[in-house]
Coordinates of C-alpha atoms in Angstrom, one line a residue:
X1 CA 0.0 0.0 0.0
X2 CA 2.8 2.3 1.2
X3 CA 4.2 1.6 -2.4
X4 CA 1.7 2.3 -4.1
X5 CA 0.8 5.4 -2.3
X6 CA 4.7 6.7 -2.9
X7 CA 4.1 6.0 -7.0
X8 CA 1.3 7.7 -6.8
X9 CA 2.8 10.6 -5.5
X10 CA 5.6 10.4 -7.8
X11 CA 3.3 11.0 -10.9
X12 CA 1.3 13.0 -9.3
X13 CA 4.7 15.2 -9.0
X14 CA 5.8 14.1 -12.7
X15 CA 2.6 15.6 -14.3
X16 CA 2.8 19.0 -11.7
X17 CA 6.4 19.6 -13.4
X18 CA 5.2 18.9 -16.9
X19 CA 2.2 22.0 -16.2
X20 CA 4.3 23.6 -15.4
X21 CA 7.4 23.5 -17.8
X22 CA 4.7 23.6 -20.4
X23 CA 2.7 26.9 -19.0
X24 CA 6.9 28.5 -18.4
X25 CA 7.6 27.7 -22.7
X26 CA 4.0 29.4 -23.6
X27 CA 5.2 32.5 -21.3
X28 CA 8.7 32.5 -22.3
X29 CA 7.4 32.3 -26.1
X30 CA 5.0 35.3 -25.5
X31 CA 8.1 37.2 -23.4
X32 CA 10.4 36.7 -26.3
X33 CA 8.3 38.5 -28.7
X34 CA 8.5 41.7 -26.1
X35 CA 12.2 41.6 -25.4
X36 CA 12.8 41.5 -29.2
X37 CA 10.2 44.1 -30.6
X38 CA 10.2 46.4 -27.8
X39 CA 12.7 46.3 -24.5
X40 CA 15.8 45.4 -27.0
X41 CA 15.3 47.7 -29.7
X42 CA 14.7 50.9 -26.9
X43 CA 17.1 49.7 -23.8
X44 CA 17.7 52.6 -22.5
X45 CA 14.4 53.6 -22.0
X46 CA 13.1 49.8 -21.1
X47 CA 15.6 48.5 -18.7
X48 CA 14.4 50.5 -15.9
X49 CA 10.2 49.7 -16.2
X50 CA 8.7 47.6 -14.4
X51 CA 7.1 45.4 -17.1
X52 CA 11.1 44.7 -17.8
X53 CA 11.8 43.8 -14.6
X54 CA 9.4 41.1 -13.9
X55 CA 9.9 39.6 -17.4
X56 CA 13.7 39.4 -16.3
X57 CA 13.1 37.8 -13.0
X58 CA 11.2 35.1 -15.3
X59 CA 14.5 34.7 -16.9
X60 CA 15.6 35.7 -20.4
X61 CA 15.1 33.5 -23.3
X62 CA 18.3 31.6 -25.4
X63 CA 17.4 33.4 -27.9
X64 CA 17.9 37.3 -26.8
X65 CA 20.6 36.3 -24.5
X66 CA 23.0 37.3 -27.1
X67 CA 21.7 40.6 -27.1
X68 CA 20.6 41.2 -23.5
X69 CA 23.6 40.3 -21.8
X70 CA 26.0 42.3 -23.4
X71 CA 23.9 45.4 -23.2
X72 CA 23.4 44.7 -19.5
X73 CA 27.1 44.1 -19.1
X74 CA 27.8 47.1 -21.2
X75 CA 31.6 48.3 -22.7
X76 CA 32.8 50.6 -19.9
X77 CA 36.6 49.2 -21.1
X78 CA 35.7 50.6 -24.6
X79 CA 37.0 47.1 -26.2
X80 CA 37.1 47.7 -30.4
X81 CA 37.2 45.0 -32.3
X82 CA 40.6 46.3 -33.7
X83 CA 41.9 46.1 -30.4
X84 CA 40.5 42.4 -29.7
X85 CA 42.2 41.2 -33.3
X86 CA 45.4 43.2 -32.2
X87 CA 45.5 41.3 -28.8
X88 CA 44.1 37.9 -30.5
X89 CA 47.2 37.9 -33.5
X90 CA 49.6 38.7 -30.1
X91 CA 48.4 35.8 -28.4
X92 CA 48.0 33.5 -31.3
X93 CA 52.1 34.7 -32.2
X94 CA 53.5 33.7 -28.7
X95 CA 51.5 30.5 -28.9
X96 CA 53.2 29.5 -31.7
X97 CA 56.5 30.3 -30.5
X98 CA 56.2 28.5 -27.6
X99 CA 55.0 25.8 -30.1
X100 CA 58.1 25.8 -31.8
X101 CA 60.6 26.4 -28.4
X102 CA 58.6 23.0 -27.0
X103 CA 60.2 21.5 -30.3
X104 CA 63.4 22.5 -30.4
X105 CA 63.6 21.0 -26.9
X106 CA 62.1 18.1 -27.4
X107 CA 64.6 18.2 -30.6
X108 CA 67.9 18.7 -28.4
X109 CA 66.4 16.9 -25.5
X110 CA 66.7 13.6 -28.6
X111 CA 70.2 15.0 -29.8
X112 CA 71.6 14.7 -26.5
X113 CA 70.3 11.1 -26.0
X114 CA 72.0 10.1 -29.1
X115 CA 75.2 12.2 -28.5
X116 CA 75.7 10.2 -24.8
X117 CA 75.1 7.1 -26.7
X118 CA 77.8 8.1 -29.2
X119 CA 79.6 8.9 -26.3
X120 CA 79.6 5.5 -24.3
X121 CA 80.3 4.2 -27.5
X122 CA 83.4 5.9 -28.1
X123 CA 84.5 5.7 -24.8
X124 CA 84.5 1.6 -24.6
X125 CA 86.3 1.6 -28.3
X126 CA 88.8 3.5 -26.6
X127 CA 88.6 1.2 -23.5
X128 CA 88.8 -1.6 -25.8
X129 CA 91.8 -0.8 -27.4
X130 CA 93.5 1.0 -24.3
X131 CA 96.6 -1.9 -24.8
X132 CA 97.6 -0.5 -28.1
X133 CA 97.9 2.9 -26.5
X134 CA 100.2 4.9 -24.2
X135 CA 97.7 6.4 -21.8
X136 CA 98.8 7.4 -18.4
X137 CA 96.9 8.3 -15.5
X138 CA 98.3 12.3 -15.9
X139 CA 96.8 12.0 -19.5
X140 CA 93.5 10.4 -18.7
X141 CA 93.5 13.2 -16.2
X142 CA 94.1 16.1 -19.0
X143 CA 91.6 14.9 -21.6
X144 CA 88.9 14.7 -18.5
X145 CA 89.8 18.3 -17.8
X146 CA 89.5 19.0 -21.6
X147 CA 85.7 17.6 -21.4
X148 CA 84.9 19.4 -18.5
X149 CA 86.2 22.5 -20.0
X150 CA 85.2 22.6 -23.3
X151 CA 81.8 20.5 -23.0
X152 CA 82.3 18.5 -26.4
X153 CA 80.1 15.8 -26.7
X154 CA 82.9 13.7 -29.2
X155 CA 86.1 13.1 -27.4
X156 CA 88.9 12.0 -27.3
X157 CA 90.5 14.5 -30.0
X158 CA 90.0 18.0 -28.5
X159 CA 91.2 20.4 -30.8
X160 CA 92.3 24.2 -29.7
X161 CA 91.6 27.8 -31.0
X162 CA 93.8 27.3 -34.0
X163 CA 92.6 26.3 -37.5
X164 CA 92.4 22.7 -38.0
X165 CA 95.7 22.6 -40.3
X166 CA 98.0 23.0 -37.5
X167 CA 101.2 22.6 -39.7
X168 CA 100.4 25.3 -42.3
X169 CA 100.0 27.5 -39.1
X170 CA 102.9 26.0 -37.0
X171 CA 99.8 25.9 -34.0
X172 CA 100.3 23.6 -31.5
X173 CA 97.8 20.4 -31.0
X174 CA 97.0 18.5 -27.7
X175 CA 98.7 14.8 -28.0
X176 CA 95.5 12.4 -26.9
X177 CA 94.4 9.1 -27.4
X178 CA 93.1 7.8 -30.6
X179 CA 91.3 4.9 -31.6
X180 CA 93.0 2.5 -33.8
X181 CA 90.7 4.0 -36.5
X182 CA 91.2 7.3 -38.1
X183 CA 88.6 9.5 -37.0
X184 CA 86.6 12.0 -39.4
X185 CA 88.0 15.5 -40.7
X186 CA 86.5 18.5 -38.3
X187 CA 84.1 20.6 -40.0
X188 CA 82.7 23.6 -38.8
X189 CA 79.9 23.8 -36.5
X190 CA 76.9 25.4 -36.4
X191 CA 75.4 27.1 -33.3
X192 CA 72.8 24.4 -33.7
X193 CA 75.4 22.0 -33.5
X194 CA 76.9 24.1 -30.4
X195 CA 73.8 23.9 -28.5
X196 CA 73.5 20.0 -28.5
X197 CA 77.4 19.9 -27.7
X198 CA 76.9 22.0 -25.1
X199 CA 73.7 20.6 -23.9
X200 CA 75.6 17.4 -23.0
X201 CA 77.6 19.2 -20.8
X202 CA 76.8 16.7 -17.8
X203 CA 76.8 13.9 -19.6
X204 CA 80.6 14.5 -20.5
X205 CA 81.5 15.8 -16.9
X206 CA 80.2 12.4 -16.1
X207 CA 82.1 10.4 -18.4
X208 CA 85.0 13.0 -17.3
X209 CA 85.4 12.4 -13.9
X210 CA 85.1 8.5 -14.8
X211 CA 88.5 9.1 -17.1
X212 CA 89.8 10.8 -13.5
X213 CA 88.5 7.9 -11.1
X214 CA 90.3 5.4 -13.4
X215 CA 92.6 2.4 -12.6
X216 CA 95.6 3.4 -11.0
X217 CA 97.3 0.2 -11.4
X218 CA 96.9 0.4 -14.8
X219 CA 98.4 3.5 -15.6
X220 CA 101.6 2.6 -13.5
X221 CA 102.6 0.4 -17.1
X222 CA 102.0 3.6 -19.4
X223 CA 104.4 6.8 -20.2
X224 CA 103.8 9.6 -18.4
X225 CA 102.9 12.4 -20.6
X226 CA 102.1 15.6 -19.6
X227 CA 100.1 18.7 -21.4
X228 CA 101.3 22.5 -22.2
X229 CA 99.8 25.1 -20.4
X230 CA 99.4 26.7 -23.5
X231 CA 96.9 23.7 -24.9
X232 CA 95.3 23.9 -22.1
X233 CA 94.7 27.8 -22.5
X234 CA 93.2 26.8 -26.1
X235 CA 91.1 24.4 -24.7
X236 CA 89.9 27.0 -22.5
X237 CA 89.4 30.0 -24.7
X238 CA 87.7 26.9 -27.1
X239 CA 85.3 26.2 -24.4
X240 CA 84.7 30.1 -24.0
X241 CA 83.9 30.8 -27.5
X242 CA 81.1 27.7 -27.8
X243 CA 79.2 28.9 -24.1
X244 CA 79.1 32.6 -25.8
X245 CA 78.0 31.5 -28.9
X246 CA 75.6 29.2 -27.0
X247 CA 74.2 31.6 -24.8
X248 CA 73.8 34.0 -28.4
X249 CA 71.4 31.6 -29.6
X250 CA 70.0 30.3 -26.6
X251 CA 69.4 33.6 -24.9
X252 CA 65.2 34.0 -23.7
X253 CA 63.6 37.6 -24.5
X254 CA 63.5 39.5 -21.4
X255 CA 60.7 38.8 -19.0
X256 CA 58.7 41.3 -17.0
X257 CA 58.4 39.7 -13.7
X258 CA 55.0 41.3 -12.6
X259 CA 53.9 39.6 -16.2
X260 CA 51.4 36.7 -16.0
X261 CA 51.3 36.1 -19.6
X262 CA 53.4 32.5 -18.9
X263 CA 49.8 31.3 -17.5
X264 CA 48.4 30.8 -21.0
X265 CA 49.9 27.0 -20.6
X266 CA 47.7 26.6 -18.2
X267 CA 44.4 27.1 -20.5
X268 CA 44.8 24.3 -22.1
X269 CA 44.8 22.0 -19.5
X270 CA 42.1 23.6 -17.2
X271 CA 39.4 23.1 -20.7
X272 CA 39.4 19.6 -20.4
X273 CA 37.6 20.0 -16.9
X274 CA 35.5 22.8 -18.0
X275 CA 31.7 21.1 -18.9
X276 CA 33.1 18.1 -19.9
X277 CA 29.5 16.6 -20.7
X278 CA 30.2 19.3 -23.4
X279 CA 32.4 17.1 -25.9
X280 CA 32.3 20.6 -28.5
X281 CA 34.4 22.1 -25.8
X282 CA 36.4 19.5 -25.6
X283 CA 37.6 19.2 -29.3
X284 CA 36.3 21.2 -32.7
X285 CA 36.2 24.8 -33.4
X286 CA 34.3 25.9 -29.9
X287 CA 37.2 24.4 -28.3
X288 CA 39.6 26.4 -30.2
X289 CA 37.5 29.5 -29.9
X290 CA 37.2 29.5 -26.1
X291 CA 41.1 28.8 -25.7
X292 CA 41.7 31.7 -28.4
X293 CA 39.1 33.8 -26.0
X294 CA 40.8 33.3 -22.7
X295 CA 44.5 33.6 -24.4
X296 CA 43.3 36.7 -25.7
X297 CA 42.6 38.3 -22.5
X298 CA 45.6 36.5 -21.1
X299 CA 48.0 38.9 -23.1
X300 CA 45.4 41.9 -23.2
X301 CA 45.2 41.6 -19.0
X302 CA 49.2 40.3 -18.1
X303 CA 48.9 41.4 -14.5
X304 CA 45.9 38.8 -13.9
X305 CA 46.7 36.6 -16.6
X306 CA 44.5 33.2 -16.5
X307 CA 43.0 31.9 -13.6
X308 CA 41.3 28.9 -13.0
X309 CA 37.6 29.8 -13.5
X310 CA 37.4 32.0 -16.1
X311 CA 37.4 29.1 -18.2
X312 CA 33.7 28.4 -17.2
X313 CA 32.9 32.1 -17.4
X314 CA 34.0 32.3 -20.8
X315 CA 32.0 28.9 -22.3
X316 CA 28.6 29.8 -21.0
X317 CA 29.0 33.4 -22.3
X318 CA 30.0 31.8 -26.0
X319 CA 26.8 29.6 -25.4
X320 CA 25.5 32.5 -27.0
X321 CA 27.5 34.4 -28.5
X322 CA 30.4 35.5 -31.4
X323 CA 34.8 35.5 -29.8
X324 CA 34.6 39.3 -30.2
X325 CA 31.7 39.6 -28.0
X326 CA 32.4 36.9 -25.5
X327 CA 35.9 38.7 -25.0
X328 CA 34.2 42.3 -24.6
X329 CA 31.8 40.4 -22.3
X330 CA 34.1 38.5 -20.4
X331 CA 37.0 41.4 -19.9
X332 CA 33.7 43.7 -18.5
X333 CA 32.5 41.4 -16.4
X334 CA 35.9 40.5 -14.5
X335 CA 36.6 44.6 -14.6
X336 CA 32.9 45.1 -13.2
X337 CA 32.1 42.9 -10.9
X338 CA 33.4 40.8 -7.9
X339 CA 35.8 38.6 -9.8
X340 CA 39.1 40.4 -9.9
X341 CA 38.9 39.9 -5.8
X342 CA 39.0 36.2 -6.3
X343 CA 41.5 36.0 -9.1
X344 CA 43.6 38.3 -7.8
X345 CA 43.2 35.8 -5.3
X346 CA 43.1 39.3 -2.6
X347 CA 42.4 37.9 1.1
X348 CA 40.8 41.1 2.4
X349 CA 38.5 41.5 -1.1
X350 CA 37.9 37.6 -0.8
X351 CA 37.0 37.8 2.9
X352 CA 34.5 41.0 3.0
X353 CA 32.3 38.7 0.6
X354 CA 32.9 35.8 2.2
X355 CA 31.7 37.7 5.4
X356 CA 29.3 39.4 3.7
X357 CA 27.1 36.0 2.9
X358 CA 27.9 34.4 6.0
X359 CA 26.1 37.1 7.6
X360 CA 23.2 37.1 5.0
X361 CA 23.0 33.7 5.8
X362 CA 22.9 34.0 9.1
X363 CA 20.3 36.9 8.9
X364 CA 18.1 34.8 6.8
X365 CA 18.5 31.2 7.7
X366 CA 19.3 31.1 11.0
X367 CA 18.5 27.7 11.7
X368 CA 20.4 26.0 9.0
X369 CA 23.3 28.3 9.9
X370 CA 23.7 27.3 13.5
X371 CA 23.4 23.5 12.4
X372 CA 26.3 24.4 9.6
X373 CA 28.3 25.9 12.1
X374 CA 27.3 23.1 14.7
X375 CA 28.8 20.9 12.2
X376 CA 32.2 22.6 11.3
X377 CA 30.4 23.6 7.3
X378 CA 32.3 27.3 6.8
X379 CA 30.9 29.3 3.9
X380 CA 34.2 29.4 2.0
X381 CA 34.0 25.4 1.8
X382 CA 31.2 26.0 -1.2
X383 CA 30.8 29.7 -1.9
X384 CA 34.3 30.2 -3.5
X385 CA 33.5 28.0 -6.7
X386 CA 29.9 29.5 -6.9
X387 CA 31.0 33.2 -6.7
X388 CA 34.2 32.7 -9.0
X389 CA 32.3 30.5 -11.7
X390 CA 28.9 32.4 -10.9
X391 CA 27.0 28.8 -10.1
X392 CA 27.9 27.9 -13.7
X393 CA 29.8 24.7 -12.6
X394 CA 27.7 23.5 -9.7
X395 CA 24.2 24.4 -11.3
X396 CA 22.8 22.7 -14.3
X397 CA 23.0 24.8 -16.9
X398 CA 19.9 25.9 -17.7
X399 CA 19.4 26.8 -14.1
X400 CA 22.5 28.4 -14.0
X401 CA 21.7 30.7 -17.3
X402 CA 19.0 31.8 -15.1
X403 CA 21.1 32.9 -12.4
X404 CA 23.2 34.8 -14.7
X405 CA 20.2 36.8 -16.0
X406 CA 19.2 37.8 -12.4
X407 CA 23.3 38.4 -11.9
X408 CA 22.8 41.1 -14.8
X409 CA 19.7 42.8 -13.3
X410 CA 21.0 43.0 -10.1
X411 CA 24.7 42.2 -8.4
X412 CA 22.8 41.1 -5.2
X413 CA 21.5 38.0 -6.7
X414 CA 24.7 36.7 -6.4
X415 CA 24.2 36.1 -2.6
X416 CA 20.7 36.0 -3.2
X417 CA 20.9 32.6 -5.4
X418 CA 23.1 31.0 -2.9
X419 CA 20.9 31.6 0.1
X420 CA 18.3 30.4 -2.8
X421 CA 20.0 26.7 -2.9
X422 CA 20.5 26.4 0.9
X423 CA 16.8 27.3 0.7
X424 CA 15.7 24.8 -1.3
X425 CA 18.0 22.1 0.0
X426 CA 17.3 22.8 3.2
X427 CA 15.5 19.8 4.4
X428 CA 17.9 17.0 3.3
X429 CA 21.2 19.6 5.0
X430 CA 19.4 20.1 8.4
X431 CA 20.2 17.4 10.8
X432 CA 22.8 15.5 8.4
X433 CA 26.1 15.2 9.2
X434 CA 29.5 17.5 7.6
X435 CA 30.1 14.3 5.2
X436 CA 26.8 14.4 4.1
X437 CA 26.5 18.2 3.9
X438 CA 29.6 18.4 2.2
X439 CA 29.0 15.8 -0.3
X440 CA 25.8 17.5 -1.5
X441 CA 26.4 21.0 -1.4
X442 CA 29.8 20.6 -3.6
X443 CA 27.5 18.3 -5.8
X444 CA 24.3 19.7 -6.6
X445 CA 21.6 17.7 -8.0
X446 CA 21.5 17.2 -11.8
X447 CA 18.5 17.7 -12.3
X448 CA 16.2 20.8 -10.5
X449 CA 13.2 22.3 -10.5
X450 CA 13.2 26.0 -12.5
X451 CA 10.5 27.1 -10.8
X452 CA 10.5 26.0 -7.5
X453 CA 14.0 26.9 -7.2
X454 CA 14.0 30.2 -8.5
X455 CA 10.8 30.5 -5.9
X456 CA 12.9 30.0 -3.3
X457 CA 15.6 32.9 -4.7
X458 CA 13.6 35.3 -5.1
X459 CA 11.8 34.8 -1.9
X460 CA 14.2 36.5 -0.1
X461 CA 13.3 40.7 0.3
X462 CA 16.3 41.9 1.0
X463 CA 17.1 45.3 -0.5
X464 CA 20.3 46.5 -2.3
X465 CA 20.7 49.0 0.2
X466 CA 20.7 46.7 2.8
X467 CA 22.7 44.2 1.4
X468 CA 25.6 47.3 1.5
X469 CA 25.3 48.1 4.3
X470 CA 26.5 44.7 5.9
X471 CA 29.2 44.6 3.2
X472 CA 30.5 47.9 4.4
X473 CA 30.4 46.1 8.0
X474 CA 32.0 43.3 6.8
X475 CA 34.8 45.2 5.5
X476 CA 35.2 46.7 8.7
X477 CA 35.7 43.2 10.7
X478 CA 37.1 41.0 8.0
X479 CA 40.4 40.9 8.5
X480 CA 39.9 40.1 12.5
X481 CA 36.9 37.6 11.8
X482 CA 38.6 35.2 8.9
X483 CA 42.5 36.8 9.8
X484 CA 44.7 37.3 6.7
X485 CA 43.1 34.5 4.6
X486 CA 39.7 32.9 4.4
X487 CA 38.4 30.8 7.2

């Protein structure tokens, strides 16, 4: 019976929904008729009348979003297109210089590999015929300080300053050991070349100090030989020469160190977590238009640079809407609003609206706040991600369109539509544990109800004025309530 009573209630709850998604299309089809013949077409005059208002706390349909938003938003930064492609062709240019750096590394990082394995592979030719050779230990000793100095990646001949026909210009030449096979004529080298040579550096200080730690015993049996000082000031003005012409080539362009422009790497990685139910933002052209978005502002905004976040910001407003708009869209919205507290990640900014809701919260809820309190649940645990990403990765998305279109009317709707979840969740958080409480608020459900949600949001009369007056108050205690960093 109990069963049957429970399934009865269930679609009795089904078909409630269903009136009422059906009765919100038929107003939302009438609304969209006004907001594009009328409120659009005259915003200036429309925005502030009533009839506006109450279509807006309805929530704006997909398909004047792309108008309404930006005009709410508005250009205060006075973005051109001109300046957006000027920013975008900067961006787009370092990318693909990094790009090509990221290959030339990956291109020595190989050279070297193969230079140390022509390296051991010299080295036990030379070990192999080290019988047919005079090598003493003062020998093995000067052509391991020849490696260390010059950083060749090719012993055993180590040749000095002079051109390579010593005879026809009566320089002098460093007597070392040679393999019972002539080795090939020296060529000149690049600074390509140079690089990798000196790129193996440690490899051949390695293989250096082995020549040094050699067999004593061994060399007891050879002729002592001993080096020039004068070869061994070639070596060194040889070794000189390649570390100057390496550092020529090798040199990075100066950086400004208040620059955060080095955070584009980060984009891509951070857009394979943002709506990954989304696969068009995963790969395709949306993809590539919402990294070339956030790159853009990257390079037009180096003292913030990219910050995890904006990411989600950025692919709801191109939900809707052309690059060039979303970028004039996004780089208002982070210079209007609450965001630059959080990315500039500013503990005293962060904490007066931290504060600021917790005392909302407590204002309004009291109950639930106690038992979150009670149960160790600080507002920072769950308001950070739903200020910085405006609920746009905790809400579904349709919901969280709709919070965005109360966001536009009216900042205050930001604490507003938090309060408006604890609201409407407030019967499965009161009583349950932190686990539990932690578990569901980080995880919203999937699927809610528009209107009974939104019911809950804007049941809360709390005016703007009021809502200022406790952020000027939390401003005034944040520091010594939260202390230099959120709770």
């Amino acid at each position: 019976y109990q069963r049957r009573v429970h399934g009865k209630r269930l679609r009795e709850e089904r078909r409630r929904r269903d009136r009422q998604r059906r009765q919100r299309d038929e107003f939302m089809h009438r609304a969209l008729g006004e907001w594009r013949d009328e409120i659009v077409p005259h915003w200036d005059t429309m925005r502030s009348k009533a009839r506006t208002r109450r279509l807006w706390l309805a929530g704006i349909p997909d398909a004047v979003r792309a108008s309404v938003w930006p005009l709410a938003i508005g250009n205060e930064l006075g973005v051109t297109p001109e300046l957006y492609e000027i920013f975008k062709l900067k961006a787009e240019t370092q990318r693909r210089r990094s790009a090509a750096a990221a290959a030339a590394v990956d291109a020595a990082a190989v050279a070297e590999a193969a230079a140390a394995a022509q390296l051991s592979g010299d080295c036990a030719e030379s070990s192999a015929s080290a019988h047919a050779t005079v090598r003493s230990p003062t020998a093995r000793r000067q052509e391991a300080f020849a490696l260390q100095a010059a950083g060749a990646h090719a012993p055993p001949k180590i040749p000095t300053p002079t051109d390579d026909d010593d005879s026809s210009h009566g320089g002098s030449s460093m007597s070392t050991p040679r393999s019972t096979h002539s080795s090939p004529a020296r060529r000149s080298e690049s600074p390509a070349e140079l690089k990798t040579a000196a790129s193996g550096a440690t490899s051949s200080n390695r293989e250096a100090q082995q020549f040094i730690e050699g067999d004593e015993e061994e060399g007891n049996a050879t002729l002592e030989t001993e080096c020039s000082e004068a070869e061994l000031e070639g070596v060194r003005q040889l070794a000189d020469q390649a570390r100057r012409r390496r550092s020529e080539t090798d040199m990075p362009p100066p950086v400004n160190p208040s620059s955060k422009e080095n955070t584009a790497a980060l984009i891509e990685l951070d857009l394979h977590r943002t709506f990954p139910d989304l696969q068009f933002y995963q790969e395709g052209p949306e993809h590539d238009s919402l990294h070339a978005v956030l790159d853009t502002y990257v390079h037009y905004r180096p003292d913030i640079g990219y910050v995890q976040g904006m990411s989600y910001l950025a692919a709801v407003l191109l939900l809707y809407m052309d690059s060039y708009t979303v970028f004039v869209c996004l780089a208002n919205m982070l210079n209007r609003y609450h965001f630059l507290s959080f990315f500039r990640m500013d503990p005293r900014e962060m904490n007066v609206h931290l504060l600021t809701f917790d005392m909302l919260f407590e204002d309004q809820l009291p109950g639930l706040h106690r038992h979150f309190v009670a149960i160790g649940m600080r507002v920072e645990f769950f308001c950070l991600d739903w200020f910085v990403t405006l609920f746009s990765k905790s809400l579904p998305l349709d919901i969280a369109a709709h919070a965005w279109d109360l966001f536009f009317l009216d900042e205050v709707y930001m604490h507003l539509t938090a309060l408006g979840i604890l609201k409407f969740l407030h019967s499965q958080f009161d009583k349950a544990p932190f686990e539990e409480v932690f578990e569901l608020i980080t995880h919203l459900p999937k699927e809610i109800d528009e209107v009974a949600f939104f019911g809950c949001v804007t049941s809360f009369d709390i005016p703007s004025r009021k809502i200022k007056a406790i952020q000027l108050q939390a401003a005034s205690i944040a520091p010594a309530y939260f202390g230099d960093n959120p709770r």
